[in-house]
XYZ file of C-alpha atoms in Angstrom:
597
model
C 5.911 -138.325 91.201
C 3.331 -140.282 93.418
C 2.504 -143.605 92.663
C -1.358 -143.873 91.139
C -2.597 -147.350 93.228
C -4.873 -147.564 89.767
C -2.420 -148.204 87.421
C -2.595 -151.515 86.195
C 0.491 -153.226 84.330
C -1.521 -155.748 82.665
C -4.621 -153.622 81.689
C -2.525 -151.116 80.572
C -0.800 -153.338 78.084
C -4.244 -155.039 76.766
C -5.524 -151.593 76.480
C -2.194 -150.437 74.219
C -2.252 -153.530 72.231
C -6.113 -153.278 71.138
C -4.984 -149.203 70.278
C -2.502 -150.272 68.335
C -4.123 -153.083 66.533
C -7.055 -150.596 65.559
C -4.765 -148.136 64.604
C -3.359 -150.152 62.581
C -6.313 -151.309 60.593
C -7.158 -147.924 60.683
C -3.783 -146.480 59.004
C -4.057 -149.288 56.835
C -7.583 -148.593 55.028
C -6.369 -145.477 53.518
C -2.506 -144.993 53.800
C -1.235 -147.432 51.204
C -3.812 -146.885 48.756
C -3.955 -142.891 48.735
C -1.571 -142.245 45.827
C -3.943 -144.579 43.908
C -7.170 -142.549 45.035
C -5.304 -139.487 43.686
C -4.464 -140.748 40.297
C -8.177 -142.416 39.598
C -9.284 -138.144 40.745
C -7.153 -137.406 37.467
C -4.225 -135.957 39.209
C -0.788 -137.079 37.583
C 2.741 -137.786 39.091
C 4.354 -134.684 39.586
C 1.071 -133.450 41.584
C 0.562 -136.745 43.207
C 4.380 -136.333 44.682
C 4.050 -132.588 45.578
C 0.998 -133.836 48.263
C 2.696 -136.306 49.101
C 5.360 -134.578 49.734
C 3.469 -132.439 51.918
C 1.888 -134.572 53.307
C 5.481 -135.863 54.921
C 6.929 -132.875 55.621
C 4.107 -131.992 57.871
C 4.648 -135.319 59.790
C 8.247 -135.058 60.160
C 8.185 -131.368 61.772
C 4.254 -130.866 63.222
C 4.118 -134.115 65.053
C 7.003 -133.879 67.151
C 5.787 -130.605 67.968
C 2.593 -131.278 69.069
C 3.578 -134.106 71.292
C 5.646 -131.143 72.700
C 2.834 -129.340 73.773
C 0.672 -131.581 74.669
C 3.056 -132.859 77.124
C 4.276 -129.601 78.548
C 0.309 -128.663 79.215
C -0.763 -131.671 80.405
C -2.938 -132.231 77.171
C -2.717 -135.490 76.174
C -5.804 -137.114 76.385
C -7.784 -134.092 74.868
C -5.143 -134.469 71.924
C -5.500 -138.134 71.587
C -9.305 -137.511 71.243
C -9.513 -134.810 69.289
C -7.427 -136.381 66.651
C -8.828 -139.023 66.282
C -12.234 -136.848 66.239
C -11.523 -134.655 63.886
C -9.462 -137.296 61.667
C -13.027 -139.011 61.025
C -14.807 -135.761 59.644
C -11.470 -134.703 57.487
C -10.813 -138.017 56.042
C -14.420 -137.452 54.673
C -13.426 -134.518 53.022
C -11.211 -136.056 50.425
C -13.663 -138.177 49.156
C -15.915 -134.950 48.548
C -12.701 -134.016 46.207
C -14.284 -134.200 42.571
C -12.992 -135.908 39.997
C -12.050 -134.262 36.289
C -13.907 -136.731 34.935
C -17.543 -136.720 36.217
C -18.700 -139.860 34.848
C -15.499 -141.813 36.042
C -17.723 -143.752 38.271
C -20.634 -144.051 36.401
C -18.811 -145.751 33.660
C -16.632 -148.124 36.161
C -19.404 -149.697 37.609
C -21.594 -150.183 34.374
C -18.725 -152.251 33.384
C -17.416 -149.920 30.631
C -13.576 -149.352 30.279
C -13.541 -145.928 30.948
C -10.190 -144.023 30.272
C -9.175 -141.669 33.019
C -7.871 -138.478 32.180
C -4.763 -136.850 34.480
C -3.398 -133.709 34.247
C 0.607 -132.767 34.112
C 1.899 -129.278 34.497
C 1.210 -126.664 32.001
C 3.910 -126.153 28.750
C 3.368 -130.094 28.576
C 1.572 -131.943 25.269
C 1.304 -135.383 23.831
C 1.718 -137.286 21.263
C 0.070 -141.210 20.971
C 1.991 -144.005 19.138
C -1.317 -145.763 17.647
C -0.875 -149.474 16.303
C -2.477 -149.723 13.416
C -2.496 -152.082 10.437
C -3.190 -149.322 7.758
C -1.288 -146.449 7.099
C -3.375 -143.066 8.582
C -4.428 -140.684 6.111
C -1.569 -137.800 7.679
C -1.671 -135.903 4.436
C -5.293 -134.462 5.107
C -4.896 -132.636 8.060
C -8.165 -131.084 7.911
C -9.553 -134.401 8.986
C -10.307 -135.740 12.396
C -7.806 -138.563 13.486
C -9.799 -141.786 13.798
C -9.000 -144.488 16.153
C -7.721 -147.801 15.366
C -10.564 -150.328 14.028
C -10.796 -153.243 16.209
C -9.608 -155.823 13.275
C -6.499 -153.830 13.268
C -5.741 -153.937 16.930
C -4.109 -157.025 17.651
C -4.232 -159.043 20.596
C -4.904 -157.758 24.344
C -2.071 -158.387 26.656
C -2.710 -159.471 30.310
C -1.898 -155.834 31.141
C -4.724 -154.864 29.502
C -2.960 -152.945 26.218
C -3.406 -154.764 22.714
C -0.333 -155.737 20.831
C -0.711 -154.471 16.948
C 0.679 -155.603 13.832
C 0.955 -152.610 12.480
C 2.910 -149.332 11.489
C 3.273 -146.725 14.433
C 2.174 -143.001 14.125
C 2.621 -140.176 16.325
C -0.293 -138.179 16.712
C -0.560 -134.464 18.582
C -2.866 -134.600 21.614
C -4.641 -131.682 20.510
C -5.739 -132.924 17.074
C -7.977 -136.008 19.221
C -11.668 -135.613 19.358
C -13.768 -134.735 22.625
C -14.817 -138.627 22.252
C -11.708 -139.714 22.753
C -12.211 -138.896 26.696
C -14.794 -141.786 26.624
C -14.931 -145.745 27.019
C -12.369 -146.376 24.043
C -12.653 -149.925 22.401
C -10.238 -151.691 21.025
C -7.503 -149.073 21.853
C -3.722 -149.525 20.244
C -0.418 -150.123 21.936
C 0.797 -146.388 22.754
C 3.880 -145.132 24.091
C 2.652 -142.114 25.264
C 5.550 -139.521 24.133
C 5.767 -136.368 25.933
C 6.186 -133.181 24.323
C 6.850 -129.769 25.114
C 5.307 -127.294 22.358
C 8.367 -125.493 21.467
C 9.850 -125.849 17.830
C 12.240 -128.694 17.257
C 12.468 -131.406 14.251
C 9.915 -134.377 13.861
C 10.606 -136.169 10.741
C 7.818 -137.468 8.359
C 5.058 -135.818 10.469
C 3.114 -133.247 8.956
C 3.389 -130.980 12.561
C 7.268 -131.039 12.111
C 8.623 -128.232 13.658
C 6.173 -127.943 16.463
C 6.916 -130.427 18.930
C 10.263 -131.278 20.916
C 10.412 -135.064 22.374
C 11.371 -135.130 26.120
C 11.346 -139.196 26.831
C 9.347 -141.604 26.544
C 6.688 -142.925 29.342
C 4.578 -145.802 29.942
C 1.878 -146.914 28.028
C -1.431 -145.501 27.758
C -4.700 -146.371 27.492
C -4.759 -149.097 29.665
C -7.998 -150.658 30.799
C -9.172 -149.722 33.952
C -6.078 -147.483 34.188
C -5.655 -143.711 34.207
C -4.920 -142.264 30.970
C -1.026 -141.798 30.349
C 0.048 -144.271 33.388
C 1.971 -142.560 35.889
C 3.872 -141.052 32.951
C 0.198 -139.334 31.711
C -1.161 -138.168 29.561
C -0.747 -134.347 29.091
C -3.323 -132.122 29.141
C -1.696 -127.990 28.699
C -4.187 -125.013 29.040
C -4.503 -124.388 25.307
C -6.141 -128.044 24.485
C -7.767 -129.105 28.179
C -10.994 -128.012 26.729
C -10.868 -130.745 23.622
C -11.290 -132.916 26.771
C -14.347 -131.790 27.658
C -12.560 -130.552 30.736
C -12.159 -127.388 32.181
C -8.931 -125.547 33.477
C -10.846 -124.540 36.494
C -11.619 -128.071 37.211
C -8.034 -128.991 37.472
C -7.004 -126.216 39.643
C -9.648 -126.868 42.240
C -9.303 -130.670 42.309
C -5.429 -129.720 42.680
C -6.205 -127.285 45.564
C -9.054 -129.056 47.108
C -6.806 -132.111 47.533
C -4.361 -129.954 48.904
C -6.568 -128.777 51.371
C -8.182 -131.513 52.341
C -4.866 -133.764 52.846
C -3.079 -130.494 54.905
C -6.098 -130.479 57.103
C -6.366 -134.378 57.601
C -2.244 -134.618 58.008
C -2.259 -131.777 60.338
C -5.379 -133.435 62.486
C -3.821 -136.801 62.428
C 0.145 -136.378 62.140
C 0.761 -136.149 65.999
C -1.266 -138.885 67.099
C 1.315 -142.354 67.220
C 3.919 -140.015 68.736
C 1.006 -138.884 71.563
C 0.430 -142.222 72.515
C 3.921 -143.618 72.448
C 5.452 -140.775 75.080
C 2.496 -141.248 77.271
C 2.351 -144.767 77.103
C 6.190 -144.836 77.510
C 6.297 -142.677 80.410
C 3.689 -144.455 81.759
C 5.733 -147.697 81.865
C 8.859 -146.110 82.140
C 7.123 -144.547 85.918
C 6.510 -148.498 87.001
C 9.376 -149.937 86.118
C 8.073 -151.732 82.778
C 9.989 -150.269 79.510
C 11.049 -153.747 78.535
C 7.513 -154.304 78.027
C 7.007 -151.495 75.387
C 9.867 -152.783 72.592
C 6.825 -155.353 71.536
C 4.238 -153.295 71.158
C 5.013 -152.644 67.328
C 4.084 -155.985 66.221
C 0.139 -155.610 67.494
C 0.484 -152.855 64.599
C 1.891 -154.492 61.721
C -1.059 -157.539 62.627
C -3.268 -154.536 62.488
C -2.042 -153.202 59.200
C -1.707 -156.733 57.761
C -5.690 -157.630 58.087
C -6.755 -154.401 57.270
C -5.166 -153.660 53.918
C -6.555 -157.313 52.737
C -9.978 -156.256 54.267
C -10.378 -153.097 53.076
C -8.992 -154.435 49.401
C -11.907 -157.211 49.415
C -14.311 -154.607 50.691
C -13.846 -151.694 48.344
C -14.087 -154.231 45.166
C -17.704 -155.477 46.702
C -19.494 -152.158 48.221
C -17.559 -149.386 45.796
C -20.335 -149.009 43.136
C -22.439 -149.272 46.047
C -21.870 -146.787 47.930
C -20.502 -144.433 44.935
C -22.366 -141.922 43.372
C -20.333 -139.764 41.200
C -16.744 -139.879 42.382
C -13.980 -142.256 41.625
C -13.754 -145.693 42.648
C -12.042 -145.831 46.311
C -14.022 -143.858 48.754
C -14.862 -147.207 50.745
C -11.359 -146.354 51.658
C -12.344 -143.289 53.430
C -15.809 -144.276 55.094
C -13.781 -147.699 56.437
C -11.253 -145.057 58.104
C -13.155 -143.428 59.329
C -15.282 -146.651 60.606
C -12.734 -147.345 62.738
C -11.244 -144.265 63.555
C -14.530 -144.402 65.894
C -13.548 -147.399 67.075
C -10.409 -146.252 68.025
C -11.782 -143.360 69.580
C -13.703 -145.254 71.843
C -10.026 -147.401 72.922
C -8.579 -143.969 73.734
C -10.767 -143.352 76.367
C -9.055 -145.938 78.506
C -5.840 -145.489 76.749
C -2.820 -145.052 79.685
C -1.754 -141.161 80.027
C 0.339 -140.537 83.305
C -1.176 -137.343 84.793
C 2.244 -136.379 86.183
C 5.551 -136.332 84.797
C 9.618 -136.654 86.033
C 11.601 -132.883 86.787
C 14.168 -134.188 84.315
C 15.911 -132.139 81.276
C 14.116 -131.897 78.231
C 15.996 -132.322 75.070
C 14.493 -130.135 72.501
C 15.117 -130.897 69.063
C 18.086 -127.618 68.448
C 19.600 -129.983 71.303
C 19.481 -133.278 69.934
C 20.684 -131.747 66.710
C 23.729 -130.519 68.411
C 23.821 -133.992 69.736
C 23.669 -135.710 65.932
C 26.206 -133.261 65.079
C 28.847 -133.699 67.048
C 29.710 -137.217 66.407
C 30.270 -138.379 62.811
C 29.078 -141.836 63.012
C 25.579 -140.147 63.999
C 26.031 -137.650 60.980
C 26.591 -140.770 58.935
C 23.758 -142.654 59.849
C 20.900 -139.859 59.853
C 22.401 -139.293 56.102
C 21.675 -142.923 55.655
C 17.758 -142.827 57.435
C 17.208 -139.735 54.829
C 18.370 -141.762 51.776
C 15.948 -144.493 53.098
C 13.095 -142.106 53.516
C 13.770 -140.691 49.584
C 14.111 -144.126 48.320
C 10.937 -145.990 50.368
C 9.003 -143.014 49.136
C 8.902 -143.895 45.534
C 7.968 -147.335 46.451
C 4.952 -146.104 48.914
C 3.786 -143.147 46.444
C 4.146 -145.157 42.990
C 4.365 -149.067 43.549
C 0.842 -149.603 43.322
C 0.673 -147.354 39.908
C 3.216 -149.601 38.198
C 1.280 -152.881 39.251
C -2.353 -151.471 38.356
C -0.495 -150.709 34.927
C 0.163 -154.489 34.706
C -3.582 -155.768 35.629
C -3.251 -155.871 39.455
C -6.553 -155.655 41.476
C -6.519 -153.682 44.756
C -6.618 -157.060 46.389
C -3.669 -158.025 44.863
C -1.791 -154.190 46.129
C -3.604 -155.242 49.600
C -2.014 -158.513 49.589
C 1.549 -157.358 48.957
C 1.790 -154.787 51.691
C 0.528 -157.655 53.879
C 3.407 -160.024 52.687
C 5.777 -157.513 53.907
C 4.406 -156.931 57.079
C 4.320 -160.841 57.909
C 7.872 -161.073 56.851
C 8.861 -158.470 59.429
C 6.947 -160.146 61.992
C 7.840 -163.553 61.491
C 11.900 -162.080 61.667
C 11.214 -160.516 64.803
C 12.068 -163.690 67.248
C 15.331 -163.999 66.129
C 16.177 -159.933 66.082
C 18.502 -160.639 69.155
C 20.374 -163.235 67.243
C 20.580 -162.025 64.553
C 21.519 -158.554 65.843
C 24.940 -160.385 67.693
C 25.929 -162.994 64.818
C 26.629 -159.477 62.704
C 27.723 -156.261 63.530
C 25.123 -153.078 62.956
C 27.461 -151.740 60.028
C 27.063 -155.270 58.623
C 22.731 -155.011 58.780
C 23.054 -151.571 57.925
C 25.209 -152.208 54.600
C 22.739 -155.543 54.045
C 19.956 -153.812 54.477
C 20.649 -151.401 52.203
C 21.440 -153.511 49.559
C 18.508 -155.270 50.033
C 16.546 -152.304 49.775
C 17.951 -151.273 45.994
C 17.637 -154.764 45.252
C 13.818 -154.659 45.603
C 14.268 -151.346 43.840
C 16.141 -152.694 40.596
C 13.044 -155.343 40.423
C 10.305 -153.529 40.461
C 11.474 -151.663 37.211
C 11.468 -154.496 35.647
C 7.688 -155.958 36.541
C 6.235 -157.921 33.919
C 3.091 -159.362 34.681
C 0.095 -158.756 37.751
C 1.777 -160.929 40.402
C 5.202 -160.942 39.627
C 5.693 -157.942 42.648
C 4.903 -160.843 45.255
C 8.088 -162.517 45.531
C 9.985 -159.515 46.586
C 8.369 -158.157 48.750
C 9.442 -161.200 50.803
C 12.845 -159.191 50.588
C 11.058 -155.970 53.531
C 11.929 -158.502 56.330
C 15.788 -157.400 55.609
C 15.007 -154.277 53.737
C 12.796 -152.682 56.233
C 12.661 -155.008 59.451
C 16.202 -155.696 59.901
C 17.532 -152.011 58.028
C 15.184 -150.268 60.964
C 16.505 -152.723 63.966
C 20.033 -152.095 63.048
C 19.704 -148.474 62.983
C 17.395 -148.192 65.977
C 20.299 -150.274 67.929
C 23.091 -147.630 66.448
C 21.476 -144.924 67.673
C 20.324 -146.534 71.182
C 24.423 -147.344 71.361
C 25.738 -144.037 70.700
C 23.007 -141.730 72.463
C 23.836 -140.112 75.746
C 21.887 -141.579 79.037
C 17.933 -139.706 78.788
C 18.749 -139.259 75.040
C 17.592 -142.339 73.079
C 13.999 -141.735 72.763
C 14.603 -138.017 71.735
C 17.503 -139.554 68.723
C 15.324 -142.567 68.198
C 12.433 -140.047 67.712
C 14.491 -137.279 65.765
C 16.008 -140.699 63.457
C 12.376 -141.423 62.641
C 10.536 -138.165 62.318
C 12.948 -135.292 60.998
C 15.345 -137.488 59.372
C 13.115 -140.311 57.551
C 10.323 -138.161 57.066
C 12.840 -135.487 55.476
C 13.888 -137.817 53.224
C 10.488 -139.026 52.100
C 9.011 -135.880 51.372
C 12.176 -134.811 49.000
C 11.710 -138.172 47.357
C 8.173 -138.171 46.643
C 8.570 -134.149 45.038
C 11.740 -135.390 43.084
C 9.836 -138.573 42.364
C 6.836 -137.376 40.564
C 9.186 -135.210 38.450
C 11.563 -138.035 37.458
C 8.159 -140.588 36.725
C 6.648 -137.322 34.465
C 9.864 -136.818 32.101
C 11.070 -140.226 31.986
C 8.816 -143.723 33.742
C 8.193 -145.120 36.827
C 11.225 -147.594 35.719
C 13.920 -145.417 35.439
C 12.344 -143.660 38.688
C 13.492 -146.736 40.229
C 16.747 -147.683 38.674
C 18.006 -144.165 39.922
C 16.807 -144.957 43.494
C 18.689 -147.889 43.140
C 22.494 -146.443 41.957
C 21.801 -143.766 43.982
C 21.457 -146.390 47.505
C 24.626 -148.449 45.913
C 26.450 -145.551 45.637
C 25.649 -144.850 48.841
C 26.120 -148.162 50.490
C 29.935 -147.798 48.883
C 30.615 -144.598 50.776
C 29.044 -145.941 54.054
C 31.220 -149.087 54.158
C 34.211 -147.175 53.199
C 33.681 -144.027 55.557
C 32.642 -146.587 58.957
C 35.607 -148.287 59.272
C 37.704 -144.903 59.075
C 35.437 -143.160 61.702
C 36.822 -143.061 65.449
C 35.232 -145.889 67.215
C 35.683 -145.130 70.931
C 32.290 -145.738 72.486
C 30.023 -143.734 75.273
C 29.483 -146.388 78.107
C 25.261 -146.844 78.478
C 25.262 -146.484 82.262
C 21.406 -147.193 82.078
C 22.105 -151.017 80.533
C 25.271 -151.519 82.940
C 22.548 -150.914 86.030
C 19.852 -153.031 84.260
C 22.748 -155.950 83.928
C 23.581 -155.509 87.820
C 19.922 -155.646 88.843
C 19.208 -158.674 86.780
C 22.356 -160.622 88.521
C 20.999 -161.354 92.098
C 22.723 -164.976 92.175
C 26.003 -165.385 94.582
C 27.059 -167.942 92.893
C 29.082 -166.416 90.094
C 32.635 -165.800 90.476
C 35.205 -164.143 89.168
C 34.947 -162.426 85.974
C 31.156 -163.812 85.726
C 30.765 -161.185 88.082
C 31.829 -158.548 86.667
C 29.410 -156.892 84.991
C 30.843 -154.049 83.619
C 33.775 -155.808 81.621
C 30.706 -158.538 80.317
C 28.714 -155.215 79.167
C 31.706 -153.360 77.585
C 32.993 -156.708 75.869
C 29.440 -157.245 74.182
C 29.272 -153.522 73.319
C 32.893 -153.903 71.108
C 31.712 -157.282 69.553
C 29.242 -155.787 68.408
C 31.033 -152.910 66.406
C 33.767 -154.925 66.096
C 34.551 -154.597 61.922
């Protein structure tokens, strides 16, 4: 390769940090609130986690191999900026998505607490638990259910539900009136029962033998909530019309979301991995990889001001800007905003023009790699657990705390709290990383992880998320820095961007797409709670068997010839005698320390 005389260490690295920092603000107008987006279109859990779900399958397996080709044909640039291109025009498209509820957004921003209907699979009905201080009239079928007068309600909770006094009665969705789609004052506690419509026993209900309980989800009826929670309400083919809904309507928000979100993910999927090959082969050409391992934290700054800035944005310019979708498409025009923006930092962004004769590792190679040594097996095991379990917490987190009153600003805020935390741990990663072993981080991260888990089951109020996520500094920070230093350790010489990238994409993203398809099925039949608790036996369990299996694994080590030649460059001084000198018994001593246990 010839040297370019253009090529400018320092510009380069101004130029990567400003990309990242935008594309961080720009992942972070959308990304953390799109589950959110999906529920206020009337779309329920088990829908929510089957895009989602797509969403990170195509990530794990369409990124890596467009970075592929764009590398073997010299494409880079042309994908950078067509990604970014098209990302601005398809983000667009899912606020174009309409709602099943076409005055959603009318009714928001008059101030009226609208209830917002979402859909679960078909064979599914309801029944509501309404508080009530009378006794309902259940022997006189042939009249309409009325809702509970406002003397009889009790008194709102900060959550937004109103605590009754009275008896509780389970009512059949399909008995409600159209109306009850509408602003609803002075709504009842609910418990929002769902039912499948096959016969079974319901004592001292004058439907018995038509309904069979599943389990009981979250509340309903919350204000400025959707209908049913993530649990949901149920709406089945035979009664969707009562709603004044249509079944067409559901399909094609279904599919149009679908379509929109394949076409957006497919657009904007390869792009991070894009820029990090080129701008790592860039630096990697003059000498300068050391400078690339701190590149990270430009986006987590990015990520950190623009989820607060977007949250205070969308609560002052939604009704704005809406006309007759749901509230949260400032989301999308802010995206795409500075998806522009970034487009414009791309055009300087560094792309080597020419690249090294050296073997490729495709991923059936890196594969064979993970699989032939078992402390690799045991880790990308571990990275997939982490993907399923982090999923439930990116798709359904902000669900459980706009269930307990939280304001997007509030969501915003959270995410950012992480982020810091992760920063602000980042000095001391080299310290920290030699005081314990990786097995050590590994186990401590994971336990950290299903500790945040077991929490957020148990929310009770608007804030009460904020202390843990001080907790994603260990969790997520130090969990990710302990397995990115694993798999740096045990990778062949040439292969530890190809693992690190495999670890990251295939493995994590694996993980996350079976977790948010399992998730939304778990949060339908049973609540976002118990969707948690499992997550969080299911990463103890796991932690168990990890700290059992490592110690029994063989430990013999490959020797990183790469780091033993960056150690004997660095040591230029005569003065050192001895053993100081030797640089290979220094190297191989730190390398056992730090598996030592």
């Amino acid at each position: 390769m010839n040297a370019n005389p253009q090529w400018d260490i320092s510009r380069t690295l101004g130029v990567a940090r400003l990309f990242q920092l935008v594309c961080g603000v720009r992942d972070a107008c959308v990304t953390p609130f799109l589950t959110l987006y999906l529920r206020q279109l009337g779309l329920a859990a088990p829908w929510v986690g089957i895009l989602m779900g797509t969403k990170h399958l195509i990530a794990a397996f369409w990124a890596p191999f467009c970075a592929f080709l764009a590398k073997s044909y010299q494409k880079r640039r042309v994908l950078l900026i067509g990604s970014l291109l098209g990302s601005v025009g398809a983000s667009l498209l899912m606020a174009l998505v309409p709602p099943l509820d076409k005055d959603l957004g009318y009714r928001s921003c008059n101030g009226s607490h609208s209830v917002i209907t979402t859909v679960l699979p078909p064979g599914v009905a309801l029944t509501l638990n309404f508080t009530s201080a009378q006794e309902p009239a259940l022997n006189h079928p042939a009249e309409a259910p009325s809702l509970p007068d406002k003397r009889s309600t009790g008194i709102q909770d900060a959550s937004g539900f109103r605590k009754g006094s009275g008896k509780s009665i389970q009512e059949p969705f399909s008995h409600l009136p159209s109306y009850f789609v509408g602003s609803i004052e002075g709504a009842g506690t609910t418990s929002g029962v769902l039912l499948h419509p096959v016969t079974s026993e319901m004592k001292e209900s004058p439907w018995e033998g038509a309904f069979k309980v599943v389990s009981t989800a979250l509340p309903l009826l919350a204000r400025d909530s959707a209908l049913g929670s993530p649990a949901n309400l149920s709406v089945t083919k035979g009664n969707i019309g009562v709603l004044g809904l249509s079944w067409e309507g559901l399909q094609w928000t279904f599919l149009l979301s679908l379509g929109s979100l394949v076409f957006w993910e497919l657009l904007t999927a390869p792009l991070e991995q894009v820029a990090d090959d080129s701008l790592y082969e860039y630096l990697d050409f003059v000498d300068a990889t050391d400078r690339y391992k701190n590149l990270w934290i430009w986006r987590l700054l990015g990520m950190s001001a623009g989820v607060c800035g977007i949250a205070a944005l969308v609560g002052q310019l939604d009704c704005f800007l809406m006309t007759n979708g749901p509230p949260g498409v400032v989301h999308f025009y802010g995206y795409s905003l500075v998806s522009t923006l970034a487009l414009l930092v791309s055009i300087t962004f560094p792309v080597p023009v020419y690249r090294r004769r050296e073997p490729s590792y495709t991923p059936v190679k890196v594969l064979s790699l993970v699989g032939g040594d078992p402390r690799l097996i045991l880790l990308a095991f571990t990275v997939f657990l982490i993907g399923a379990a982090t999923s439930t917490v990116q798709n359904f987190l902000f669900w459980h705390m706009k269930d307990h009153g939280s304001s997007e600003l509030v969501m915003g805020c959270s995410v950012a709290l992480s982020l810091l935390g992760e920063i602000l741990l980042h000095p001391f990663k080299t310290r920290l990383l030699r005081k314990l072993s990786r097995v050590c981080w590994v186990g401590l991260g994971l336990g950290c992880l299903s500790g945040q888990l077991l929490y957020y089951s148990f929310l009770w109020s608007w804030w009460s998320v904020l202390p843990a996520q001080i907790m994603s500094a260990i969790s997520n920070g130090a969990l990710w820095w302990a397995v990115e230093a694993s798999v740096e350790d045990l990778a062949t010489p040439r292969t530890e961007r190809p693992l690190s990238t495999m670890f990251r994409g295939h493995f994590y993203g694996s993980g996350a797409s079976l977790g948010s398809f399992v998730g939304g099925f778990v949060v339908m039949h049973f609540s976002l709670a118990v969707l948690y608790q499992a997550s969080c036996v299911v990463l103890l369990l796991w932690l168990a068997l990890f700290l059992s299996i490592q110690p029994k694994l063989p430990q013999e080590r490959k020797i990183n010839y790469s780091k033993l030649l960056a150690v004997e460059a660095s040591d230029t001084s005569d003065s050192e005698q001895g053993t100081e000198r030797d640089w290979l018994v220094k190297a191989m001593r730190e390398e056992h320390s730090d598996w030592k246990g």
